[in-house]
PDB file of C-alpha atoms in Angstrom:
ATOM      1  CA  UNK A   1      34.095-123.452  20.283  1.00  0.00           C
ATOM      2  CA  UNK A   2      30.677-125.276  19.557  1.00  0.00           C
ATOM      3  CA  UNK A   3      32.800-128.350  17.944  1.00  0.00           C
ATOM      4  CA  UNK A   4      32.944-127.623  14.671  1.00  0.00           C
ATOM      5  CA  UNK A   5      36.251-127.870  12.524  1.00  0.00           C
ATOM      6  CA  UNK A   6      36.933-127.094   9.051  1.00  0.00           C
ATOM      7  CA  UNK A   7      39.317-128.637   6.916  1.00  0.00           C
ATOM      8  CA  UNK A   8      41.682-127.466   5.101  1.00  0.00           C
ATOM      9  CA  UNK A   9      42.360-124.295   6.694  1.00  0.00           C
ATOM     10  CA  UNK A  10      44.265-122.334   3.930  1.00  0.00           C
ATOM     11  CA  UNK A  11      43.971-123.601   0.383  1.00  0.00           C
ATOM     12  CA  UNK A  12      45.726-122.228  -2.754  1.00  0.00           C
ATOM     13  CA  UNK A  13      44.463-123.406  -5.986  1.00  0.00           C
ATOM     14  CA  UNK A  14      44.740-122.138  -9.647  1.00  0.00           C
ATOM     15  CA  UNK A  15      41.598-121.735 -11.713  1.00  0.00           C
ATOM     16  CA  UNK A  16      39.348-124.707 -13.327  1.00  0.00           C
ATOM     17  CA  UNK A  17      40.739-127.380 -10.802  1.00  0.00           C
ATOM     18  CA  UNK A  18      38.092-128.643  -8.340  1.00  0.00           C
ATOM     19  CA  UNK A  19      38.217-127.928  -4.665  1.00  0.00           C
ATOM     20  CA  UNK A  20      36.714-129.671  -1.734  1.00  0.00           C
ATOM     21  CA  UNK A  21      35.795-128.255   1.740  1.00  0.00           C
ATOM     22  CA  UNK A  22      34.657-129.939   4.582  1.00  0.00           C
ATOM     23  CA  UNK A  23      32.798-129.333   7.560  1.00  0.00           C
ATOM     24  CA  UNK A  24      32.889-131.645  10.453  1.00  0.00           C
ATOM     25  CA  UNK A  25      30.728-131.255  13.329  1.00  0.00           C
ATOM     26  CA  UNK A  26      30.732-133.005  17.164  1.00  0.00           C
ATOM     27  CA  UNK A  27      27.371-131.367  18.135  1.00  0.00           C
ATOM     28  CA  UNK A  28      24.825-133.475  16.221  1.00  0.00           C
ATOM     29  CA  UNK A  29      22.833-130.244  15.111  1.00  0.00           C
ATOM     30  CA  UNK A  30      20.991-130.828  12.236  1.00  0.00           C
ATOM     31  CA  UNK A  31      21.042-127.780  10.717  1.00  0.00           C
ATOM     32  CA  UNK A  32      24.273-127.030   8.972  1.00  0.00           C
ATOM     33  CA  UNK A  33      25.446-124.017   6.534  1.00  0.00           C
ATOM     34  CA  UNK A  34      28.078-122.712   4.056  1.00  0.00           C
ATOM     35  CA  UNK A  35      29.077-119.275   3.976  1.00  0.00           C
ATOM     36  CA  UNK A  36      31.615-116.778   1.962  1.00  0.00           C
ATOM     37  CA  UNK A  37      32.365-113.999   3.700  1.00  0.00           C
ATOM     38  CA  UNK A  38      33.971-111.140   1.644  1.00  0.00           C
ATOM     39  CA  UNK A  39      34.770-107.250   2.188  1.00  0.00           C
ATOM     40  CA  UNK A  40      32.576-105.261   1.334  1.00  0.00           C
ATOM     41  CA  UNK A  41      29.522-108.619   0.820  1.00  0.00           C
ATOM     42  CA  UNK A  42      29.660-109.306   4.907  1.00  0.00           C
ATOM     43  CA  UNK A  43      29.054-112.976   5.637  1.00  0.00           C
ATOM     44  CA  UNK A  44      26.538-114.424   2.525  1.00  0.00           C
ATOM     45  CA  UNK A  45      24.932-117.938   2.449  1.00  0.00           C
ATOM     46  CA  UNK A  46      25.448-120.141  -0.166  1.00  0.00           C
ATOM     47  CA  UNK A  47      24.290-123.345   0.599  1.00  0.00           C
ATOM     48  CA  UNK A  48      22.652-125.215   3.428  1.00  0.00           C
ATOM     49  CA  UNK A  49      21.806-128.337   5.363  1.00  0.00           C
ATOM     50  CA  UNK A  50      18.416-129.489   7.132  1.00  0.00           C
ATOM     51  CA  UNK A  51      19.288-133.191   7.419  1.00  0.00           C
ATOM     52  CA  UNK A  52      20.785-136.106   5.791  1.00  0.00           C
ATOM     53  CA  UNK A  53      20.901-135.555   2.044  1.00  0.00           C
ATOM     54  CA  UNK A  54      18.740-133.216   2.068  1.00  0.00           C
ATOM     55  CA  UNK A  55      20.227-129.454   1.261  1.00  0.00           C
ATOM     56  CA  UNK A  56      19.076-126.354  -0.389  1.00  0.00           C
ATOM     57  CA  UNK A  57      20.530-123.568  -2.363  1.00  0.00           C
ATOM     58  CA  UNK A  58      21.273-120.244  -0.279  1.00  0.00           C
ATOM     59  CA  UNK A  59      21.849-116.581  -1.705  1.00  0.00           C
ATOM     60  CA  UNK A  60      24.818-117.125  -3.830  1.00  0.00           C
ATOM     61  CA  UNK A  61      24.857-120.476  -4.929  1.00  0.00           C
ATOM     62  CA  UNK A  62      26.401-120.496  -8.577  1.00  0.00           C
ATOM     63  CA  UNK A  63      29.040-122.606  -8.709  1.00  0.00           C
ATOM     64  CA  UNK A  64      28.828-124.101  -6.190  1.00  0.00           C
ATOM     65  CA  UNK A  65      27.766-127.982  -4.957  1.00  0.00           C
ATOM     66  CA  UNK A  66      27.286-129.147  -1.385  1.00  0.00           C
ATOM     67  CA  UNK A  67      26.610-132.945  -0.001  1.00  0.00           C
ATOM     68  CA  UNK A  68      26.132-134.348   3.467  1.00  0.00           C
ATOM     69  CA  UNK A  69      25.791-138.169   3.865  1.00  0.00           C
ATOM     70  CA  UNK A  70      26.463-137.818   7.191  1.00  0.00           C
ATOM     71  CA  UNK A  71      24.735-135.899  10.066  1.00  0.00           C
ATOM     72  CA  UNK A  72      27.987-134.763  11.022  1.00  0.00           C
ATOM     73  CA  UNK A  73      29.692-134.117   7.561  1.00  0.00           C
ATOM     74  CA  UNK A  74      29.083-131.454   4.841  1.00  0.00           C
ATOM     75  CA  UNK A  75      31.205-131.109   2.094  1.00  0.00           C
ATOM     76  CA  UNK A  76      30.880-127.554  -0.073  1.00  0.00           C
ATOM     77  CA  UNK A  77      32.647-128.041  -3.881  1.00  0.00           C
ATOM     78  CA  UNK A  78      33.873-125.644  -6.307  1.00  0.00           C
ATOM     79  CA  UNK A  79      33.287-127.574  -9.589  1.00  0.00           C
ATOM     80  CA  UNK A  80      35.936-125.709 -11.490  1.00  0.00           C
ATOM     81  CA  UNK A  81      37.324-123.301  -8.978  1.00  0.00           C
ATOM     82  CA  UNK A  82      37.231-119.203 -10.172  1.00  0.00           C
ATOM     83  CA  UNK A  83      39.310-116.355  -8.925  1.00  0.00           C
ATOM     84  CA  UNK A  84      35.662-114.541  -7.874  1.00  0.00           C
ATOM     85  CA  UNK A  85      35.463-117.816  -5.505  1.00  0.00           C
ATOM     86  CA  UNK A  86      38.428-116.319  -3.663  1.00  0.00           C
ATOM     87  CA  UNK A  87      36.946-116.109  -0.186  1.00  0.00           C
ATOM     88  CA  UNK A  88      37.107-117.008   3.534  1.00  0.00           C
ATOM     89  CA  UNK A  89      34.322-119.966   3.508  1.00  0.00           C
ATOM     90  CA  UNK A  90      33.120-120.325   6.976  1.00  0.00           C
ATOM     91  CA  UNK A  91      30.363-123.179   7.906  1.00  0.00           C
ATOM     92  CA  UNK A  92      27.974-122.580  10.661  1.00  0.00           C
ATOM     93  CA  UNK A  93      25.281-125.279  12.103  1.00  0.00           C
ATOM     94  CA  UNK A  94      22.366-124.690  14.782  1.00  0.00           C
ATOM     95  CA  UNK A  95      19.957-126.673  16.635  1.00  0.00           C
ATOM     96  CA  UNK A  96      16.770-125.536  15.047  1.00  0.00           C
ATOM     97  CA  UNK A  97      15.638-123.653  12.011  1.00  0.00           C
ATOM     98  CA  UNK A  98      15.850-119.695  13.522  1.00  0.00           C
ATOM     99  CA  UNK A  99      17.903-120.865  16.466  1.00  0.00           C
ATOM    100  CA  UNK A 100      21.336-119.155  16.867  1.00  0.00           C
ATOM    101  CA  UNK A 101      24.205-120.396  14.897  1.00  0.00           C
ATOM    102  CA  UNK A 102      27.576-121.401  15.579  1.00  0.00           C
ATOM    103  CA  UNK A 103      30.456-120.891  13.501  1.00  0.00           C
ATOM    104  CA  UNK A 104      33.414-122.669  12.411  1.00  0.00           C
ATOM    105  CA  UNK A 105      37.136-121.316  12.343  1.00  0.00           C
ATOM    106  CA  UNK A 106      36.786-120.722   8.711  1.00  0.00           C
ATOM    107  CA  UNK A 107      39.280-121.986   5.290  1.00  0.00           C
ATOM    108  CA  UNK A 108      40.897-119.461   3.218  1.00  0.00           C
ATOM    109  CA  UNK A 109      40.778-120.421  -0.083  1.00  0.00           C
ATOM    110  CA  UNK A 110      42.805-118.129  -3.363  1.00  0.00           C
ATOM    111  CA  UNK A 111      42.489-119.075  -6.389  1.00  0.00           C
ATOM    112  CA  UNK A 112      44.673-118.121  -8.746  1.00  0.00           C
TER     113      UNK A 112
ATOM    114  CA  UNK B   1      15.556-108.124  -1.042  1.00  0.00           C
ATOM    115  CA  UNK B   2      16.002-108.298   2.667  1.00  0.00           C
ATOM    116  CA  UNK B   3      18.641-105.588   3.907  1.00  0.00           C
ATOM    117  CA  UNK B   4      20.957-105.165   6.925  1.00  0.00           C
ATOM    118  CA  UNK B   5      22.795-102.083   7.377  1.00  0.00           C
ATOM    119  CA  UNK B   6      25.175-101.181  10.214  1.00  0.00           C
ATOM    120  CA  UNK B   7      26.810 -98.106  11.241  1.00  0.00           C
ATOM    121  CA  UNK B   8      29.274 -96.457  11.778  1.00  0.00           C
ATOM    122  CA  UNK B   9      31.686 -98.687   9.582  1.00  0.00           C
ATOM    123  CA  UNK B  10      34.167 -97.965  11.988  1.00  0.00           C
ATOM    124  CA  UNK B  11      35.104 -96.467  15.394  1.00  0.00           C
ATOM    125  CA  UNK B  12      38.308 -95.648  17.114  1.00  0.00           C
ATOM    126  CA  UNK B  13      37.934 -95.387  21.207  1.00  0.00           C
ATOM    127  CA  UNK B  14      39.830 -95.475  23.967  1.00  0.00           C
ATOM    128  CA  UNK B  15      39.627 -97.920  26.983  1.00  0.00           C
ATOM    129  CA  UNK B  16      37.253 -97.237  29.581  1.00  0.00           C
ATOM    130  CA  UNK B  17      34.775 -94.768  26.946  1.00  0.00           C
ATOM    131  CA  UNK B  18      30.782 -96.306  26.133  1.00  0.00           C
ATOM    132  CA  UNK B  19      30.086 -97.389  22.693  1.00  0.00           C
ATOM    133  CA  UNK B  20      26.454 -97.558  20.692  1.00  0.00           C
ATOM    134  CA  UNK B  21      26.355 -99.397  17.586  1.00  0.00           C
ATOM    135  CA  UNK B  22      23.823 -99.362  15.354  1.00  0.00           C
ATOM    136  CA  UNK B  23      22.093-101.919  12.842  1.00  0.00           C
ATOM    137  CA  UNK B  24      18.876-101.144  11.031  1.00  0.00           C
ATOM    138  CA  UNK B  25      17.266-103.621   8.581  1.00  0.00           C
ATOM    139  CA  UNK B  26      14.444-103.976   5.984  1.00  0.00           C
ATOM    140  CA  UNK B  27      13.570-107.627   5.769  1.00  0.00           C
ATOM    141  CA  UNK B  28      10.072-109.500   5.012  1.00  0.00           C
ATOM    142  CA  UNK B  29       8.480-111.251   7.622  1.00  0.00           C
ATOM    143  CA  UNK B  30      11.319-110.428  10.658  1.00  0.00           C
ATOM    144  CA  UNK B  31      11.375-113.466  13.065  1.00  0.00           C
ATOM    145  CA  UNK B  32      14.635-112.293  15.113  1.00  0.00           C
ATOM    146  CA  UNK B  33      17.941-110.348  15.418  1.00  0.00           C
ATOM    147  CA  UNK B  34      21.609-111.348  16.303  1.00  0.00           C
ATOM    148  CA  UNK B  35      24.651-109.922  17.146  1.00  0.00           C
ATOM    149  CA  UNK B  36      27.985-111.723  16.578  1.00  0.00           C
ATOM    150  CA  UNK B  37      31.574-110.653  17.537  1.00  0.00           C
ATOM    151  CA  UNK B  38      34.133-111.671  15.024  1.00  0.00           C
ATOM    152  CA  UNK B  39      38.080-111.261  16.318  1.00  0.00           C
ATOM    153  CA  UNK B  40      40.248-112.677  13.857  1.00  0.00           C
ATOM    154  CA  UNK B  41      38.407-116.083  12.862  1.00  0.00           C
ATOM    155  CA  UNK B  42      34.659-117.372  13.223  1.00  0.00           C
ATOM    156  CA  UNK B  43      31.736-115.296  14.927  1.00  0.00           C
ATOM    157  CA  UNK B  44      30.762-115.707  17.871  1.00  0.00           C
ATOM    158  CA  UNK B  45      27.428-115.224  19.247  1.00  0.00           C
ATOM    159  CA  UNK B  46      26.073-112.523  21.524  1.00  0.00           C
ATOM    160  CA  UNK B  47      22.606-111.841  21.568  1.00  0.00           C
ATOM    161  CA  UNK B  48      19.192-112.987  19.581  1.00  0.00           C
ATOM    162  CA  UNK B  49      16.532-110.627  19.887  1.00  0.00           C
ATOM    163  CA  UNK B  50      12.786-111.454  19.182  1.00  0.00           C
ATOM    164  CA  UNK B  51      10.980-109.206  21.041  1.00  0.00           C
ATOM    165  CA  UNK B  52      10.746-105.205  21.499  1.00  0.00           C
ATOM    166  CA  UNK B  53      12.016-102.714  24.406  1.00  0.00           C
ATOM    167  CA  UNK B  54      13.393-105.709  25.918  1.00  0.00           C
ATOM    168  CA  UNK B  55      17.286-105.860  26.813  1.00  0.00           C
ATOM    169  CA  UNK B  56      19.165-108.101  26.845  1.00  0.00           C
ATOM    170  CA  UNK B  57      22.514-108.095  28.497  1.00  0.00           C
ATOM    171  CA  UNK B  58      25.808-109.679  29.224  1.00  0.00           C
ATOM    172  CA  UNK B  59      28.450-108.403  31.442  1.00  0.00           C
ATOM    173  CA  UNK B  60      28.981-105.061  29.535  1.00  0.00           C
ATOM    174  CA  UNK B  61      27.154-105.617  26.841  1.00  0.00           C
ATOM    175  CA  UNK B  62      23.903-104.988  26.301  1.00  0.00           C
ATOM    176  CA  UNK B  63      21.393-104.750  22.986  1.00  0.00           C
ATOM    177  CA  UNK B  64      17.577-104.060  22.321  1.00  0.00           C
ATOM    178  CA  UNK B  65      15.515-103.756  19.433  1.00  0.00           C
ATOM    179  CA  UNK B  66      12.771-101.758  18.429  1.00  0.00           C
ATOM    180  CA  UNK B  67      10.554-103.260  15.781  1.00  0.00           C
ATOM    181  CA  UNK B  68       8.656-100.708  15.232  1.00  0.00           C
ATOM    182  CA  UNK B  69      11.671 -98.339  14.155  1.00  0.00           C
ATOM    183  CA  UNK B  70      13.287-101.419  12.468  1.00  0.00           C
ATOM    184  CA  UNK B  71      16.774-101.252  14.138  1.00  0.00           C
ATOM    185  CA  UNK B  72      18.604-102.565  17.279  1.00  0.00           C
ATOM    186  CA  UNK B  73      21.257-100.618  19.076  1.00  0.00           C
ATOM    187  CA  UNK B  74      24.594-103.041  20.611  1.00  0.00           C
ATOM    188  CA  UNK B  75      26.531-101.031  23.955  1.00  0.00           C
ATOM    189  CA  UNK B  76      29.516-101.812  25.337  1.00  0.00           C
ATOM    190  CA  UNK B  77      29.960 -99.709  28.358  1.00  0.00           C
ATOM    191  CA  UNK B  78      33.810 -99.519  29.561  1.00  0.00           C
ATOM    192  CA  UNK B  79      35.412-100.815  26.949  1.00  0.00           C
ATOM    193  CA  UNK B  80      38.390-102.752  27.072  1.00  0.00           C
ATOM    194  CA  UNK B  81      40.894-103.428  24.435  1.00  0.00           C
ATOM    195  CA  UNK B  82      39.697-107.359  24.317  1.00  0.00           C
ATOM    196  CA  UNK B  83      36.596-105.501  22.964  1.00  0.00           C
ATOM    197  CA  UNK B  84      38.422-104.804  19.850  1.00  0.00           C
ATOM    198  CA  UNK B  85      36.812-106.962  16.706  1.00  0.00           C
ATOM    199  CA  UNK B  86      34.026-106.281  14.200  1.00  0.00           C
ATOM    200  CA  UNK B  87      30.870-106.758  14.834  1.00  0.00           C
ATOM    201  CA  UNK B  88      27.757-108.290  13.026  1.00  0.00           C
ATOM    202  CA  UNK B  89      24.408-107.724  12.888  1.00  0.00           C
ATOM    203  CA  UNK B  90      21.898-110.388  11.277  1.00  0.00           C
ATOM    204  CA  UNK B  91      18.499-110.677  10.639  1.00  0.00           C
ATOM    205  CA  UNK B  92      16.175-113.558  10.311  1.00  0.00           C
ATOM    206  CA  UNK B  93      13.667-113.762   7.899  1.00  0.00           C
ATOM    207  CA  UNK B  94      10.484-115.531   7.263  1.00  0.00           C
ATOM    208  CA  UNK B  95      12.374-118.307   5.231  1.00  0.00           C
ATOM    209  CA  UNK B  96      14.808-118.704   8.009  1.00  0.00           C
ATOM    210  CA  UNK B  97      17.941-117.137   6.520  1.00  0.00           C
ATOM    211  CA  UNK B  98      20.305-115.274   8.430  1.00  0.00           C
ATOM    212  CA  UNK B  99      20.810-112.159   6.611  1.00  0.00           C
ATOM    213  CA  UNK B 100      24.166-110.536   7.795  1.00  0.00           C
ATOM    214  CA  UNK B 101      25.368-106.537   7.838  1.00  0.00           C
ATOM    215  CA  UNK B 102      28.670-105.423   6.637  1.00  0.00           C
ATOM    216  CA  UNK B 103      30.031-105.410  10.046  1.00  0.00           C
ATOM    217  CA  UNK B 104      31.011-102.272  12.231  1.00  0.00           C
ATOM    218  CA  UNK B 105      34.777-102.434  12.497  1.00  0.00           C
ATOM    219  CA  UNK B 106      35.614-101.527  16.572  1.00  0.00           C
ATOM    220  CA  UNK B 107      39.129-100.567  17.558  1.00  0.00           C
ATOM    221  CA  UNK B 108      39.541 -99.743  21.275  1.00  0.00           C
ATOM    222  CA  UNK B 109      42.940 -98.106  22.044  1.00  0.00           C
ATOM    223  CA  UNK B 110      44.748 -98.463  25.487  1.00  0.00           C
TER     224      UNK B 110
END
């Protein structure tokens, strides 16, 4: 594994509560991403990471906030969590801009 | 909108047979192509691709890509049943985003 954990692993919520995942990475790459990955979608981007504070919105982004304060931290939130946000979320980070990524082990999140 | 489509969706073999899978894609400005294996958690990487008629190739598994035709081709020549997963095709585009295939879905029976 490229040193990347994701916390929490499996999440159950109920709909309109808020919802934090994090992303914690060992490798100091600077580049770091959010995905959903859903059957039928494949793996989609939602958000992602090219330094410090600085992020950008990805394909499906609605809904959806992201921080990173940290070069190793970034932190995806569901505002107001949905049952069409029930997804695997995995994160992913790589050394350059269209270098290979790697990916974390992924959180399950239902909402109910 | 950039487009990555994989085939078959799915494929039963038996240990020891070859396998070809396929990914073709439609995307603006192509910078490279990657192949992931996914088991039951993250992807892992295979293969990135930038350049034409040239394989590359890893134990039993090899993949090229023809940019010309727009696709890539993934083998896996005596299978095994550790081969077993789904596997992803992506595409980069001009803007740097990874845009992913809907996977083709590899069983390999004993």
């Amino acid at each position: 594994d490229a040193g990347i954990t994701q916390s929490p692993r499996h999440k159950v919520t109920e709909t309109g509560t808020p919802v934090t995942l994090r992303c914690h990475q060992t490798e100091n790459h600077r580049y770091m991403y959010w995905y959903r990955q859903d059957p039928g979608h494949g793996l989609r981007l939602i958000h992602y990471s090219y330094g410090v504070k600085d992020t950008d919105k990805g394909e499906v982004s609605d809904g959806y906030s992201v921080s990173r304060s940290k070069t190793e931290d970034f932190l995806l939130t569901l505002e107001s969590a949905t049952s069409s946000q029930t997804s695997v979320y995995f994160c992913a980070i790589s050394w350059g801009w269209s270098n290979e990524q790697f990916f974390g082990p992924g959180t399950r999140l239902t909402v109910l | 909108e950039d487009k990555v489509v994989q085939s078959p969706l799915s494929l039963v073999v038996h240990e020891g047979d070859t396998v070809t899978l396929n990914c073709s894609y439609e995307v603006t400005n192509f910078r490279s192509l990657l192949w992931y294996k996914q088991e039951k958690k993250a992807p892992t990487f295979l293969f990135m691709l930038t350049s034409s008629g040239i394989e590359k190739k890893s134990g039993r598994l090899s993949s090229i890509l023809d940019k010309k035709e727009l696709f890539s081709i993934l083998n896996i020549t005596a299978t095994q049943t550790g081969d077993s997963a789904i596997y992803l095709c992506a595409v980069f585009n001009a803007g740097n985003m990874l845009t992913f295939g809907g996977g083709t879905r590899l069983m390999v029976k004993p």
